[in-house]
């Protein structure tokens, strides 16, 4: 899973398809994608899609304190819009989104730092003084490399299902949950308990 996170959908699914050794060699990539998408939709419909624990609280706190926020994602527009539809109130806290999976944007995929540089450039005035004043939250190694490459401090929120020994040494901070995030470590207003 860690190897697939942070890459565009087509790249992730092609890698997954290549990694799985199917008994039936006539089983095509297109069949695989069709079944994968159907299974994902069934899973979302059955179990619901949820934000990671603590994310809504931290984002709400930062928004309440006037901290500008943006999204830099490897998703395409369709995936992004689907998430936005499910969590509309949450996405309202972000001034803009940069999507490397959207071909019309012509933004390099992570781990290239281009996506974070574009997100920084699109902040309205008053924009952060420099990239070092932009805190990035990531859930994967590829995203951490992109953020650090753009000169931005990065908090890696580790998926509890992944091996902690595999996490990035380049992240500014590694936490197991957004519930463990302490904004004051980065000069931001502390969360009120």
CSV table of C-alpha atoms in Angstrom, one decimal:
chain,number,residue,atom,x,y,z
A,1,UNK,CA,0.0,0.0,0.0
A,2,UNK,CA,2.8,2.5,0.9
A,3,UNK,CA,4.3,2.0,-2.5
A,4,UNK,CA,1.1,3.0,-4.2
A,5,UNK,CA,0.1,6.0,-2.1
A,6,UNK,CA,0.6,9.5,-3.6
A,7,UNK,CA,0.7,8.4,-7.2
A,8,UNK,CA,-2.0,9.2,-9.8
A,9,UNK,CA,-4.9,6.7,-10.1
A,10,UNK,CA,-3.8,5.2,-13.5
A,11,UNK,CA,-0.2,4.7,-12.3
A,12,UNK,CA,-1.4,3.1,-9.0
A,13,UNK,CA,-3.9,0.8,-10.7
A,14,UNK,CA,-1.4,-0.2,-13.4
A,15,UNK,CA,1.2,-1.0,-10.7
A,16,UNK,CA,-1.4,-3.0,-8.8
A,17,UNK,CA,-2.5,-4.9,-11.9
A,18,UNK,CA,1.2,-5.7,-12.7
A,19,UNK,CA,1.9,-6.9,-9.1
A,20,UNK,CA,-1.0,-9.3,-9.0
A,21,UNK,CA,-0.4,-12.6,-10.9
A,22,UNK,CA,-3.7,-13.6,-12.3
A,23,UNK,CA,-4.4,-17.3,-13.1
A,24,UNK,CA,-6.3,-16.2,-16.2
A,25,UNK,CA,-3.9,-14.4,-18.5
A,26,UNK,CA,-6.8,-13.1,-20.6
A,27,UNK,CA,-7.9,-11.0,-17.7
A,28,UNK,CA,-7.4,-7.5,-19.0
A,29,UNK,CA,-6.3,-4.3,-17.2
A,30,UNK,CA,-9.7,-2.8,-18.3
A,31,UNK,CA,-11.6,-5.7,-16.6
A,32,UNK,CA,-9.5,-5.3,-13.5
A,33,UNK,CA,-10.2,-1.5,-13.3
A,34,UNK,CA,-14.0,-2.1,-13.9
A,35,UNK,CA,-14.1,-4.6,-11.0
A,36,UNK,CA,-11.9,-2.5,-8.8
A,37,UNK,CA,-14.0,0.6,-9.2
A,38,UNK,CA,-17.2,-1.4,-8.6
A,39,UNK,CA,-15.7,-2.9,-5.4
A,40,UNK,CA,-14.6,0.5,-4.2
A,41,UNK,CA,-18.0,2.0,-4.8
A,42,UNK,CA,-19.7,-0.9,-3.0
A,43,UNK,CA,-17.3,-0.5,-0.1
A,44,UNK,CA,-18.0,3.2,0.2
A,45,UNK,CA,-21.7,2.6,-0.1
A,46,UNK,CA,-21.5,-0.1,2.6
A,47,UNK,CA,-19.0,1.4,5.0
A,48,UNK,CA,-19.1,5.0,4.2
A,49,UNK,CA,-16.1,7.3,3.5
A,50,UNK,CA,-14.7,9.0,6.5
A,51,UNK,CA,-12.1,11.6,7.2
A,52,UNK,CA,-9.1,10.4,9.2
A,53,UNK,CA,-9.6,10.9,13.0
A,54,UNK,CA,-8.7,14.4,14.1
A,55,UNK,CA,-8.6,15.9,10.6
A,56,UNK,CA,-11.9,17.8,10.8
A,57,UNK,CA,-11.0,19.2,14.3
A,58,UNK,CA,-7.5,20.4,13.2
A,59,UNK,CA,-8.7,21.9,9.9
A,60,UNK,CA,-11.6,23.6,11.6
A,61,UNK,CA,-9.3,25.0,14.3
A,62,UNK,CA,-6.9,26.4,11.6
A,63,UNK,CA,-9.8,27.9,9.6
A,64,UNK,CA,-11.2,29.5,12.8
A,65,UNK,CA,-7.8,31.1,13.4
A,66,UNK,CA,-7.6,32.5,9.8
A,67,UNK,CA,-4.8,30.2,8.6
A,68,UNK,CA,-5.1,29.9,4.8
A,69,UNK,CA,-5.2,26.3,3.5
A,70,UNK,CA,-5.0,24.6,0.2
A,71,UNK,CA,-5.1,21.0,-1.2
A,72,UNK,CA,-2.3,19.5,-3.3
A,73,UNK,CA,-3.5,16.1,-4.5
A,74,UNK,CA,-2.5,13.5,-7.0
A,75,UNK,CA,-6.2,12.9,-7.7
A,76,UNK,CA,-8.0,13.9,-10.9
A,77,UNK,CA,-10.9,16.3,-11.0
A,78,UNK,CA,-13.5,13.5,-10.9
A,79,UNK,CA,-12.1,11.9,-7.7
A,80,UNK,CA,-11.6,15.3,-6.1
A,81,UNK,CA,-15.2,16.4,-6.9
A,82,UNK,CA,-16.5,13.1,-5.5
A,83,UNK,CA,-14.8,13.7,-2.3
A,84,UNK,CA,-15.8,17.3,-2.2
A,85,UNK,CA,-19.4,16.2,-2.7
A,86,UNK,CA,-19.2,13.9,0.3
A,87,UNK,CA,-17.5,16.4,2.6
A,88,UNK,CA,-18.6,19.8,1.2
A,89,UNK,CA,-18.5,21.6,4.6
A,90,UNK,CA,-14.9,20.4,5.1
A,91,UNK,CA,-13.6,21.4,1.7
A,92,UNK,CA,-15.1,24.9,2.2
A,93,UNK,CA,-12.1,25.6,4.5
A,94,UNK,CA,-9.6,25.4,1.6
A,95,UNK,CA,-9.0,28.4,-0.7
A,96,UNK,CA,-7.9,26.3,-3.7
A,97,UNK,CA,-6.9,22.8,-4.9
A,98,UNK,CA,-4.1,21.8,-7.2
A,99,UNK,CA,-4.6,18.4,-8.8
A,100,UNK,CA,-1.6,16.7,-10.5
A,101,UNK,CA,-4.0,13.9,-11.8
A,102,UNK,CA,-5.8,16.5,-13.9
A,103,UNK,CA,-4.0,16.5,-17.2
A,104,UNK,CA,-5.3,20.0,-18.2
A,105,UNK,CA,-3.3,21.4,-15.2
A,106,UNK,CA,0.0,20.0,-16.5
A,107,UNK,CA,1.4,19.6,-13.1
A,108,UNK,CA,4.2,17.0,-12.4
A,109,UNK,CA,3.2,14.1,-10.1
A,110,UNK,CA,4.6,13.7,-6.7
A,111,UNK,CA,7.4,13.2,-5.6
A,112,UNK,CA,8.2,16.1,-7.9
A,113,UNK,CA,7.8,19.3,-5.7
A,114,UNK,CA,6.0,21.2,-8.6
A,115,UNK,CA,2.5,20.6,-7.2
A,116,UNK,CA,3.5,22.2,-3.9
A,117,UNK,CA,5.1,25.2,-5.6
A,118,UNK,CA,2.0,25.7,-7.7
A,119,UNK,CA,-0.2,25.5,-4.6
A,120,UNK,CA,2.0,28.1,-2.9
A,121,UNK,CA,1.9,30.4,-5.9
A,122,UNK,CA,-1.9,30.3,-5.9
A,123,UNK,CA,-2.4,31.5,-2.4
A,124,UNK,CA,-4.1,34.9,-2.5
A,125,UNK,CA,-2.5,38.0,-0.8
A,126,UNK,CA,-1.3,38.1,1.8
A,127,UNK,CA,0.4,34.8,0.8
A,128,UNK,CA,2.8,33.1,3.2
A,129,UNK,CA,6.2,34.8,3.3
A,130,UNK,CA,8.0,31.8,1.9
A,131,UNK,CA,7.5,28.1,1.3
A,132,UNK,CA,9.0,27.5,4.7
A,133,UNK,CA,5.9,29.1,6.2
A,134,UNK,CA,3.6,26.5,4.6
A,135,UNK,CA,3.0,23.4,6.7
A,136,UNK,CA,2.1,20.3,4.7
A,137,UNK,CA,0.2,17.2,6.0
A,138,UNK,CA,0.9,14.0,4.1
A,139,UNK,CA,-0.1,10.4,4.5
A,140,UNK,CA,2.6,8.9,2.3
A,141,UNK,CA,6.3,8.9,1.5
A,142,UNK,CA,5.9,10.2,-2.0
A,143,UNK,CA,4.1,13.3,-0.8
A,144,UNK,CA,6.7,13.9,1.9
A,145,UNK,CA,9.4,13.9,-0.7
A,146,UNK,CA,7.4,16.4,-2.8
A,147,UNK,CA,6.8,18.7,0.2
A,148,UNK,CA,10.4,18.7,1.4
A,149,UNK,CA,11.6,19.2,-2.1
A,150,UNK,CA,9.5,22.4,-2.3
A,151,UNK,CA,11.1,23.6,0.9
A,152,UNK,CA,8.1,23.1,3.1
A,153,UNK,CA,7.9,21.5,6.6
A,154,UNK,CA,5.9,18.3,6.5
A,155,UNK,CA,3.9,16.3,9.0
A,156,UNK,CA,3.5,12.7,8.0
A,157,UNK,CA,0.4,11.1,9.4
A,158,UNK,CA,1.1,7.4,9.3
A,159,UNK,CA,-1.5,4.9,8.4
A,160,UNK,CA,-1.7,2.6,11.4
A,161,UNK,CA,-1.8,-0.4,9.1
A,162,UNK,CA,1.7,0.5,7.7
A,163,UNK,CA,5.0,-0.5,9.2
A,164,UNK,CA,6.4,2.5,11.1
A,165,UNK,CA,10.0,1.5,10.2
A,166,UNK,CA,9.2,2.3,6.6
A,167,UNK,CA,8.2,5.9,7.2
A,168,UNK,CA,10.1,8.8,5.9
A,169,UNK,CA,13.1,10.1,7.7
A,170,UNK,CA,12.7,13.4,5.9
A,171,UNK,CA,9.4,14.4,7.4
A,172,UNK,CA,9.6,17.2,10.0
A,173,UNK,CA,7.2,15.3,12.3
A,174,UNK,CA,5.7,11.9,12.2
A,175,UNK,CA,2.4,11.3,14.0
A,176,UNK,CA,0.0,8.3,14.2
A,177,UNK,CA,-3.1,10.4,14.1
A,178,UNK,CA,-4.2,14.0,13.5
A,179,UNK,CA,-5.5,13.8,17.1
A,180,UNK,CA,-1.8,13.9,18.1
A,181,UNK,CA,-1.0,17.1,16.2
A,182,UNK,CA,0.1,20.1,18.3
A,183,UNK,CA,-0.1,23.2,16.1
A,184,UNK,CA,2.0,25.2,18.6
A,185,UNK,CA,5.1,23.2,17.6
A,186,UNK,CA,4.9,25.1,14.3
A,187,UNK,CA,4.0,28.5,15.7
A,188,UNK,CA,0.3,28.1,15.2
A,189,UNK,CA,-2.4,28.7,17.8
A,190,UNK,CA,-2.8,25.7,20.1
A,191,UNK,CA,-5.8,23.5,20.0
A,192,UNK,CA,-8.3,24.2,22.8
A,193,UNK,CA,-9.0,21.0,24.7
